[in-house]
Amino acid sequence: FPSHDKESESGRIEYTKYLPPERARQDIQIIGITTNTLEQLQGTWPLPWGIYANIVEKFASSKNNMLMFDIFFLDYKPGQTEAMAKALEKNSNVLFDYPMETSLQSKDVVLNLEKRIEILRRYKLKNVKDEGDIGVSWVKFPQPPIEPIANPSNGLGFANVKKDEDGLNRKMPLVAKVRNTGPGGEPEY
């Protein structure tokens, strides 16, 4: 796989070009965080949200781009939350992921969970036919991003991988069924 570097005022950017399958979309770019990136930031993880806010703002002028963060924004971080929210005011073409919790243990400590779930309901599947309620439910509740991140987003999607009994990942569910969470106690998808 050919790769090359590009120097700029803000540092070095490494480009790696993979040869995707012939029919794969060519218009998708992945911005990855590498070990080199972390070393330049003295090993800081998680990265300060200001870095992500800068990326959101850089892409704001290009209305044809859609950003998707495979990073959870689940906690309120003074200063950082406001930086991301301000960037999202300028660019609404941003998607975020979140975890589906498989245990109820942490449900009571998630701040503003109901408000966050209400935002998430904008993206739930409607009119699902699950005759006899046979759809497998392996999750207990969603933990969407905090409201200042989730509300201006263009979409939210869960990022869980369902491991098989032997611990290997062979499936990536496209839909998650969460029991007893709808306004009338019905399952939500």
Short mmCIF file of C-alpha atoms in Angstrom, two decimals:
data_model
loop_
_atom_site.label_atom_id
_atom_site.label_comp_id
_atom_site.label_asym_id
_atom_site.label_seq_id
_atom_site.Cartn_x
_atom_site.Cartn_y
_atom_site.Cartn_z
CA PHE A 1 0.00 0.00 0.00
CA PRO A 2 1.66 3.24 -1.07
CA SER A 3 1.90 6.04 1.50
CA HIS A 4 3.48 9.47 1.65
CA ASP A 5 3.92 12.35 4.08
CA LYS A 6 3.01 15.99 3.77
CA GLU A 7 4.52 18.69 5.96
CA SER A 8 2.58 21.78 6.95
CA GLU A 9 2.70 24.55 9.55
CA SER A 10 0.61 22.39 11.88
CA GLY A 11 2.74 19.26 11.58
CA ARG A 12 3.08 16.13 9.50
CA ILE A 13 0.16 14.38 7.87
CA GLU A 14 0.68 10.83 6.74
CA TYR A 15 -1.41 9.61 3.84
CA THR A 16 -1.86 5.91 3.20
CA LYS A 17 -3.63 4.85 0.04
CA TYR A 18 -5.28 1.45 0.22
CA LEU A 19 -6.46 -0.30 -2.86
CA PRO A 20 -10.14 -0.89 -2.19
CA PRO A 21 -12.22 -3.43 -4.07
CA GLU A 22 -13.15 -2.25 -7.53
CA ARG A 23 -16.81 -1.56 -6.68
CA ALA A 24 -16.12 0.19 -3.34
CA ARG A 25 -16.99 3.87 -3.04
CA GLN A 26 -14.02 6.07 -3.81
CA ASP A 27 -15.35 9.17 -2.06
CA ILE A 28 -14.86 7.98 1.53
CA GLN A 29 -11.77 9.21 3.39
CA ILE A 30 -10.74 8.01 6.86
CA ILE A 31 -8.95 10.38 9.20
CA GLY A 32 -7.16 8.12 11.65
CA ILE A 33 -5.37 8.80 14.91
CA THR A 34 -2.02 7.05 14.75
CA THR A 35 0.62 6.23 17.34
CA ASN A 36 2.69 9.05 15.83
CA THR A 37 -0.17 11.48 16.46
CA LEU A 38 -0.36 10.42 20.09
CA GLU A 39 3.42 10.71 20.49
CA GLN A 40 3.33 14.28 19.13
CA LEU A 41 0.69 15.09 21.75
CA GLN A 42 2.82 13.49 24.50
CA GLY A 43 0.56 10.45 24.72
CA THR A 44 -2.57 12.39 25.64
CA TRP A 45 -5.66 10.22 25.34
CA PRO A 46 -8.44 10.95 24.98
CA LEU A 47 -7.56 13.85 22.73
CA PRO A 48 -8.87 17.26 23.77
CA TRP A 49 -12.18 17.93 22.04
CA GLY A 50 -10.77 21.18 20.63
CA ILE A 51 -8.86 19.04 18.12
CA TYR A 52 -12.12 17.46 16.96
CA ALA A 53 -13.82 20.87 16.95
CA ASN A 54 -11.10 22.14 14.60
CA ILE A 55 -11.78 19.23 12.23
CA VAL A 56 -15.52 19.95 12.31
CA GLU A 57 -14.87 23.61 11.53
CA LYS A 58 -12.39 22.81 8.72
CA PHE A 59 -15.06 20.74 6.96
CA ALA A 60 -17.85 23.30 7.53
CA SER A 61 -17.21 25.12 4.25
CA SER A 62 -17.61 21.96 2.19
CA LYS A 63 -21.32 21.19 2.19
CA ASN A 64 -20.78 17.93 0.29
CA ASN A 65 -18.72 16.35 3.06
CA MET A 66 -20.12 14.29 5.89
CA LEU A 67 -18.00 13.59 8.98
CA MET A 68 -18.54 10.56 11.17
CA PHE A 69 -16.81 10.31 14.54
CA ASP A 70 -16.09 6.82 15.81
CA ILE A 71 -15.35 8.36 19.20
CA PHE A 72 -17.79 8.55 22.08
CA PHE A 73 -18.83 11.97 23.42
CA LEU A 74 -20.57 10.75 26.56
CA ASP A 75 -19.31 13.04 29.33
CA TYR A 76 -19.63 16.76 29.91
CA LYS A 77 -16.17 18.35 29.80
CA PRO A 78 -16.09 22.03 30.79
CA GLY A 79 -14.69 24.13 27.96
CA GLN A 80 -14.39 21.15 25.64
CA THR A 81 -18.14 20.58 25.41
CA GLU A 82 -18.65 24.23 24.50
CA ALA A 83 -15.91 24.09 21.84
CA MET A 84 -17.55 21.11 20.13
CA ALA A 85 -21.03 22.66 20.38
CA LYS A 86 -19.76 25.90 18.82
CA ALA A 87 -18.10 23.99 15.96
CA LEU A 88 -21.32 22.03 15.37
CA GLU A 89 -23.22 25.32 15.01
CA LYS A 90 -21.10 25.91 11.89
CA ASN A 91 -21.31 22.37 10.52
CA SER A 92 -24.34 20.14 10.90
CA ASN A 93 -23.00 17.43 8.55
CA VAL A 94 -21.59 15.40 11.41
CA LEU A 95 -22.56 11.93 12.64
CA PHE A 96 -21.70 10.38 16.01
CA ASP A 97 -21.72 6.91 17.45
CA TYR A 98 -22.53 5.73 20.94
CA PRO A 99 -22.57 2.50 22.92
CA MET A 100 -25.54 0.30 23.62
CA GLU A 101 -25.08 -0.87 27.19
CA THR A 102 -25.44 -4.60 27.80
CA SER A 103 -25.98 -4.19 31.55
CA LEU A 104 -28.24 -1.92 33.60
CA GLN A 105 -25.43 -1.32 36.13
CA SER A 106 -24.48 2.18 34.98
CA LYS A 107 -27.93 3.43 33.94
CA ASP A 108 -28.56 5.46 37.10
CA VAL A 109 -25.29 7.40 36.86
CA VAL A 110 -25.63 8.60 33.25
CA LEU A 111 -26.38 12.32 33.40
CA ASN A 112 -29.46 13.51 31.49
CA LEU A 113 -30.06 10.07 30.03
CA GLU A 114 -33.75 10.67 29.26
CA LYS A 115 -33.00 13.92 27.38
CA ARG A 116 -30.31 12.16 25.41
CA ILE A 117 -32.60 9.24 24.55
CA GLU A 118 -35.29 11.69 23.44
CA ILE A 119 -32.82 13.15 20.91
CA LEU A 120 -31.88 9.61 19.83
CA ARG A 121 -35.55 8.82 19.14
CA ARG A 122 -35.37 11.10 16.09
CA TYR A 123 -33.30 8.32 14.47
CA LYS A 124 -35.09 5.21 15.67
CA LEU A 125 -36.65 2.82 13.19
CA LYS A 126 -40.41 3.10 12.97
CA ASN A 127 -43.04 0.60 11.87
CA VAL A 128 -40.79 -2.38 12.60
CA LYS A 129 -42.59 -5.68 12.13
CA ASP A 130 -41.44 -8.06 14.83
CA GLU A 131 -44.39 -10.45 14.83
CA GLY A 132 -44.59 -12.35 18.08
CA ASP A 133 -41.81 -10.19 19.56
CA ILE A 134 -39.18 -12.72 18.48
CA GLY A 135 -36.39 -10.24 17.67
CA VAL A 136 -33.37 -10.89 19.89
CA SER A 137 -32.63 -8.16 22.40
CA TRP A 138 -29.06 -8.31 23.69
CA VAL A 139 -28.77 -4.70 24.88
CA LYS A 140 -30.31 -2.99 27.91
CA PHE A 141 -30.23 0.73 27.07
CA PRO A 142 -28.56 3.23 24.73
CA GLN A 143 -26.10 5.80 26.03
CA PRO A 144 -26.24 8.50 23.35
CA PRO A 145 -23.81 11.42 23.18
CA ILE A 146 -24.42 14.39 25.45
CA GLU A 147 -27.14 16.76 24.25
CA PRO A 148 -24.87 19.61 22.99
CA ILE A 149 -23.25 17.06 20.67
CA ALA A 150 -26.25 14.86 19.79
CA ASN A 151 -28.82 17.59 19.21
CA PRO A 152 -27.11 19.42 16.31
CA SER A 153 -25.82 16.20 14.74
CA ASN A 154 -27.04 14.86 11.42
CA GLY A 155 -27.38 11.34 12.79
CA LEU A 156 -26.52 8.92 15.57
CA GLY A 157 -25.71 5.24 15.35
CA PHE A 158 -24.66 2.58 17.82
CA ALA A 159 -21.19 1.12 17.60
CA ASN A 160 -21.50 -2.24 19.29
CA VAL A 161 -20.14 -5.47 17.94
CA LYS A 162 -21.95 -8.59 19.10
CA LYS A 163 -19.40 -11.20 20.13
CA ASP A 164 -20.20 -14.85 19.72
CA GLU A 165 -20.10 -17.21 22.71
CA ASP A 166 -16.47 -18.03 21.95
CA GLY A 167 -15.55 -14.33 22.17
CA LEU A 168 -14.93 -13.81 18.45
CA ASN A 169 -16.51 -11.05 16.37
CA ARG A 170 -18.37 -12.53 13.45
CA LYS A 171 -21.40 -10.22 13.34
CA MET A 172 -22.06 -6.51 13.24
CA PRO A 173 -25.74 -5.95 13.98
CA LEU A 174 -27.37 -3.24 11.90
CA VAL A 175 -30.36 -2.93 14.24
CA ALA A 176 -30.56 -3.13 18.01
CA LYS A 177 -33.79 -3.96 19.80
CA VAL A 178 -34.16 -2.41 23.25
CA ARG A 179 -37.02 -3.81 25.32
CA ASN A 180 -39.48 -1.77 27.38
CA THR A 181 -38.03 1.65 26.53
CA GLY A 182 -40.73 3.16 24.33
CA PRO A 183 -43.18 5.71 25.75
CA GLY A 184 -45.75 2.93 26.24
CA GLY A 185 -43.22 0.32 27.40
CA GLU A 186 -42.87 -1.15 23.91
CA PRO A 187 -39.50 -2.16 22.45
CA GLU A 188 -37.62 0.38 20.35
CA TYR A 189 -35.37 -0.36 17.38
#
